[in-house]
């Protein structure tokens, strides 16, 4: 028998997965995408186009129109006209029918959406196929059901639509975030001008095709592509009644300054630095799986990622051993391979951000761990990364990295971990792992986070509201709460 | 030495187990990985007959199948073992002689386990004296539910001693244990008491083997290995009748315990109909077409 300290499990094997690439043959991407305004694809008045690339290969996928002020004007005008003349006059039941139709069409074309999402954004096909796209459809189904029941959702408050909603979505869940924003806006009776992120515009443009196919009245949904400047034209447009933004805290602050003093309502879903807390009485093997899902889901490009791990000191060694063992089984590489667990980093820019933080962590004296994994030569990649010997005062445990990088600390008592978990400007999500029910309830009432998961992590459902406190933003998306920001009330 | 309190065995969360299993099931096993995996599966099967109606003739026919699963396909391995009642061990030993196929015998008042220690030991001794290479015992589930963990431990240890050189597989009958916590507890007791393998089921109770229950047991094996340095084998039994599911079990072993466990020394399938489904898939991989089940012998 081996000596105890020499015991290790060898995860290499003579039996290895053969490549299992998802076919891309059925995907018909256009060479050039125009703006979707007033029910039609129209050339941008700016005359400008930008490239969107596949981050796994650095190859160009398509040229996409860049909307300038005049283009955004046209989109808002179309949305206003559609609101005044058609959408606000339709009954909730009729609006619901259109939303159901969108939901069904997404389901019908789910495979196409999933492949495009993974090509454009670098996320593993397993995630886009099993999570992003089915959840996007589920959001449309969910809010379709509310469209004719607003009076019941908000009894005696006379809910009324706002008008034109300006929506800006991020690059980490392009299709899902479009669904989170468009579905409640339409259900509540508003029309929409949406700007997808510049690195991942293709699924939103595919959604525009579906909206055409669903026969929505022209102008009810408009999709304008572009960079931050395009977004600022939406934010500053006088005829926009509401801004819904998901993205970085920095940009969120700029938007809030810009709309201060106007009548625009807002929801901000911003950054996070979630504490994932493992108590000694936790189901350890499943907690390890929760750590993996918490930080490596979507390459860590998740605002609610469990990026700060707190392990009770008495189980620190065993959790670390199990975590490192589990990481040996993670497959990093081609997002189109069905066995890939961790795909490509979304953009060159984000790659730089993550690499810089890894350098910062090392400089701060933290110990870095990365399993050996062969990375493709082209494209943007970061191996799953752990930092131990981390303190609360390290930048890697304070700032949002938005990559597959986990900062690990230990704790000793409940009060200590609560204080540390809440010791952050963010407040989006948190996770608690314990077999003891009373401890869960104690923690969930005291953690300052919009979402707290118990014995699981990164679970989403259309019926469950999502949103944060403090620098993680305000307002909720999902559930009944997600309708409220798209309505005004008499009482 | 402080006596170990098995009621403190690690806890298992069902939602988390289900999540992990879902990830494992999403693995895509294609082409050469599939062919290699299918051959491994065939080589890990304990071809089993445990019927009241078993006869020497039936057992001999099954033994031939274990050695010659499908002679029209070249380079096929044999199954790992044949698994029979103690009364048929002699017949089986004679039938598989020289083939490398092992003979496993159930024992200890299989399947209920309701009998005296004396009879269980004798049952085991008969199987071993008749030449069984492996003994598949059942634990006393009634005593386990009563919390009499010392009894369970002592019984397994006694049977292990009676096994001599034969390897001992301990059947937990997970379908009767009720929770994953209890599966984990029973696994820990069995391994500490000397089990060479832990096994899910008798095949007489539904549910038999499932992926989640197997994962719980594999994690227990991993913890036992880290604690003691001793490898323990795993045998899911019953309810695994198709290749796709069996491949998912292999993925689970690979990702939980690594390549060292991916041989029939450390992993077995207790199954009877699985072999023919594997053969059908191998034939498909070789010829490109599925053949009707009439082309595969049913011993």
Coordinates of N, CA and C in Angstrom, one line a residue, chain B residues 74-155:
Chain B
X74 N -14.1 -10.7 -34.9 CA -12.8 -11.0 -34.4 C -12.4 -10.1 -33.2
X75 N -11.4 -10.6 -32.5 CA -10.8 -9.8 -31.4 C -11.8 -9.4 -30.3
X76 N -12.8 -10.2 -30.0 CA -13.6 -9.9 -28.9 C -13.1 -10.4 -27.6
X77 N -13.2 -9.7 -26.5 CA -12.8 -10.2 -25.3 C -13.9 -11.2 -24.7
X78 N -13.5 -11.9 -23.7 CA -14.6 -12.7 -23.0 C -15.2 -11.8 -22.0
X79 N -16.3 -12.2 -21.4 CA -16.8 -11.4 -20.3 C -15.9 -11.6 -19.1
X80 N -16.1 -10.9 -18.0 CA -15.2 -10.9 -16.9 C -15.4 -12.2 -16.1
X81 N -16.7 -12.5 -15.9 CA -17.1 -13.6 -15.1 C -18.5 -14.2 -15.4
X82 N -18.8 -15.3 -14.8 CA -20.2 -15.7 -14.8 C -20.6 -15.7 -13.3
X83 N -21.8 -15.4 -13.1 CA -22.3 -15.3 -11.7 C -23.5 -16.2 -11.5
X84 N -23.4 -17.2 -10.6 CA -24.4 -18.2 -10.4 C -24.6 -18.4 -8.9
X85 N -25.6 -19.3 -8.6 CA -25.9 -19.7 -7.2 C -24.8 -20.7 -6.8
X86 N -24.6 -20.9 -5.5 CA -23.5 -21.8 -5.0 C -23.6 -23.2 -5.6
X87 N -24.8 -23.7 -5.7 CA -25.0 -25.0 -6.2 C -24.5 -25.3 -7.6
X88 N -24.3 -24.2 -8.4 CA -23.8 -24.3 -9.8 C -22.4 -24.0 -10.0
X89 N -21.7 -23.7 -8.9 CA -20.3 -23.3 -9.0 C -19.4 -24.3 -9.7
X90 N -19.6 -25.6 -9.2 CA -18.8 -26.7 -9.8 C -18.9 -26.8 -11.3
X91 N -20.2 -26.7 -11.7 CA -20.5 -26.8 -13.1 C -19.8 -25.7 -13.9
X92 N -20.0 -24.5 -13.3 CA -19.4 -23.3 -14.0 C -17.9 -23.4 -14.0
X93 N -17.3 -23.8 -12.9 CA -15.8 -23.8 -12.9 C -15.3 -24.8 -14.0
X94 N -16.0 -25.9 -14.2 CA -15.6 -26.9 -15.2 C -15.8 -26.3 -16.6
X95 N -16.9 -25.6 -16.7 CA -17.2 -25.0 -18.1 C -16.3 -23.9 -18.5
X96 N -15.8 -23.1 -17.6 CA -15.0 -22.0 -18.0 C -13.5 -22.2 -17.9
X97 N -13.1 -23.4 -17.5 CA -11.7 -23.8 -17.2 C -10.8 -23.4 -18.3
X98 N -9.8 -22.7 -18.0 CA -8.7 -22.3 -19.0 C -9.1 -21.1 -19.8
X99 N -10.3 -20.5 -19.7 CA -10.7 -19.4 -20.5 C -10.3 -18.0 -19.9
X100 N -10.0 -18.0 -18.7 CA -9.7 -16.7 -18.0 C -11.0 -16.1 -17.4
X101 N -12.2 -16.7 -17.8 CA -13.4 -16.2 -17.2 C -13.5 -16.7 -15.8
X102 N -13.8 -15.7 -14.9 CA -13.9 -16.1 -13.5 C -15.3 -16.6 -13.1
X103 N -15.4 -17.3 -12.0 CA -16.7 -17.8 -11.5 C -17.0 -17.0 -10.2
X104 N -18.1 -16.3 -10.3 CA -18.6 -15.6 -9.1 C -19.9 -16.4 -8.6
X105 N -20.0 -16.4 -7.3 CA -21.1 -17.1 -6.7 C -21.8 -16.1 -5.7
X106 N -23.1 -16.0 -5.8 CA -23.8 -15.3 -4.8 C -23.8 -16.2 -3.5
X107 N -23.9 -15.6 -2.4 CA -24.0 -16.4 -1.1 C -24.6 -15.6 -0.1
X108 N -24.6 -16.1 1.2 CA -25.2 -15.5 2.4 C -26.7 -15.3 2.3
X109 N -27.4 -16.4 1.9 CA -28.9 -16.4 1.8 C -29.4 -15.3 0.9
X110 N -28.7 -15.3 -0.3 CA -29.1 -14.4 -1.4 C -30.5 -14.7 -1.8
X111 N -31.4 -13.7 -2.1 CA -31.2 -12.3 -2.1 C -31.6 -11.6 -0.8
X112 N -32.4 -12.2 0.1 CA -32.9 -11.4 1.2 C -31.8 -11.3 2.3
X113 N -31.0 -12.3 2.5 CA -30.0 -12.2 3.6 C -30.5 -12.6 4.9
X114 N -31.8 -13.0 4.9 CA -32.4 -13.4 6.2 C -32.0 -14.9 6.6
X115 N -31.0 -15.0 7.3 CA -30.6 -16.3 7.8 C -29.6 -16.2 8.9
X116 N -29.2 -17.3 9.5 CA -28.2 -17.2 10.6 C -26.8 -17.0 10.0
X117 N -26.0 -16.4 10.9 CA -24.5 -16.3 10.5 C -23.9 -17.6 10.1
X118 N -24.3 -18.7 10.9 CA -23.8 -20.0 10.6 C -24.1 -20.4 9.2
X119 N -25.3 -20.3 8.8 CA -25.7 -20.7 7.5 C -25.0 -19.9 6.4
X120 N -24.9 -18.6 6.7 CA -24.3 -17.7 5.7 C -22.8 -18.1 5.5
X121 N -22.2 -18.4 6.6 CA -20.8 -18.8 6.5 C -20.6 -20.1 5.7
X122 N -21.5 -21.0 6.0 CA -21.5 -22.3 5.3 C -21.8 -22.1 3.8
X123 N -22.7 -21.3 3.5 CA -23.1 -20.9 2.1 C -21.8 -20.4 1.4
X124 N -21.1 -19.6 2.1 CA -19.9 -19.0 1.5 C -18.8 -20.1 1.3
X125 N -18.7 -20.9 2.3 CA -17.7 -21.9 2.3 C -17.9 -22.9 1.2
X126 N -19.2 -23.3 1.0 CA -19.5 -24.2 -0.1 C -19.1 -23.6 -1.5
X127 N -19.4 -22.3 -1.6 CA -19.1 -21.7 -2.9 C -17.6 -21.7 -3.1
X128 N -16.8 -21.3 -2.1 CA -15.4 -21.2 -2.2 C -14.8 -22.6 -2.4
X129 N -15.2 -23.5 -1.6 CA -14.7 -24.9 -1.7 C -14.9 -25.5 -3.1
X130 N -16.0 -25.1 -3.7 CA -16.3 -25.6 -5.0 C -15.6 -24.9 -6.1
X131 N -14.8 -23.8 -5.7 CA -13.9 -23.2 -6.7 C -14.3 -21.8 -7.1
X132 N -15.2 -21.2 -6.4 CA -15.6 -19.8 -6.8 C -14.4 -18.9 -6.6
X133 N -14.2 -18.0 -7.6 CA -13.1 -17.0 -7.5 C -13.6 -15.8 -6.8
X134 N -14.9 -15.6 -6.8 CA -15.5 -14.4 -6.2 C -16.8 -14.8 -5.5
X135 N -17.1 -14.1 -4.4 CA -18.3 -14.3 -3.7 C -19.1 -13.0 -3.7
X136 N -20.3 -13.0 -4.1 CA -21.2 -11.8 -4.0 C -22.2 -12.0 -2.8
X137 N -21.9 -11.4 -1.7 CA -22.7 -11.5 -0.5 C -23.8 -10.3 -0.4
X138 N -24.8 -10.6 0.3 CA -25.8 -9.5 0.6 C -25.6 -9.0 2.0
X139 N -25.9 -7.7 2.3 CA -25.9 -7.3 3.7 C -27.2 -7.5 4.3
X140 N -27.3 -7.5 5.6 CA -28.6 -7.7 6.3 C -29.2 -6.3 6.3
X141 N -30.1 -6.1 5.4 CA -30.7 -4.7 5.3 C -31.5 -4.4 6.5
X142 N -32.2 -5.4 7.1 CA -33.1 -5.1 8.2 C -32.2 -4.6 9.4
X143 N -31.1 -5.3 9.7 CA -30.2 -4.9 10.7 C -29.6 -3.5 10.5
X144 N -29.4 -3.3 9.2 CA -28.8 -2.0 8.8 C -29.8 -0.8 9.1
X145 N -31.1 -1.1 8.8 CA -32.1 0.0 9.0 C -32.3 0.1 10.6
X146 N -32.1 -0.9 11.3 CA -32.2 -0.8 12.8 C -31.0 0.0 13.4
X147 N -30.0 0.3 12.6 CA -28.9 1.0 13.1 C -27.8 0.2 13.7
X148 N -27.9 -1.1 13.4 CA -27.0 -2.1 14.0 C -25.7 -2.2 13.2
X149 N -25.0 -1.1 13.1 CA -23.9 -1.1 12.1 C -22.7 -2.1 12.5
X150 N -22.6 -2.3 13.8 CA -21.5 -3.2 14.2 C -21.8 -4.6 13.7
X151 N -23.1 -5.0 13.7 CA -23.5 -6.3 13.2 C -23.2 -6.4 11.7
X152 N -23.5 -5.4 11.0 CA -23.2 -5.4 9.5 C -21.7 -5.5 9.3
X153 N -20.9 -4.7 10.0 CA -19.5 -4.8 9.9 C -18.9 -6.2 10.2
X154 N -19.4 -6.7 11.4 CA -18.8 -8.0 11.8 C -19.2 -9.1 10.8
X155 N -20.4 -9.0 10.3 CA -20.9 -10.1 9.4 C -20.0 -10.0 8.1

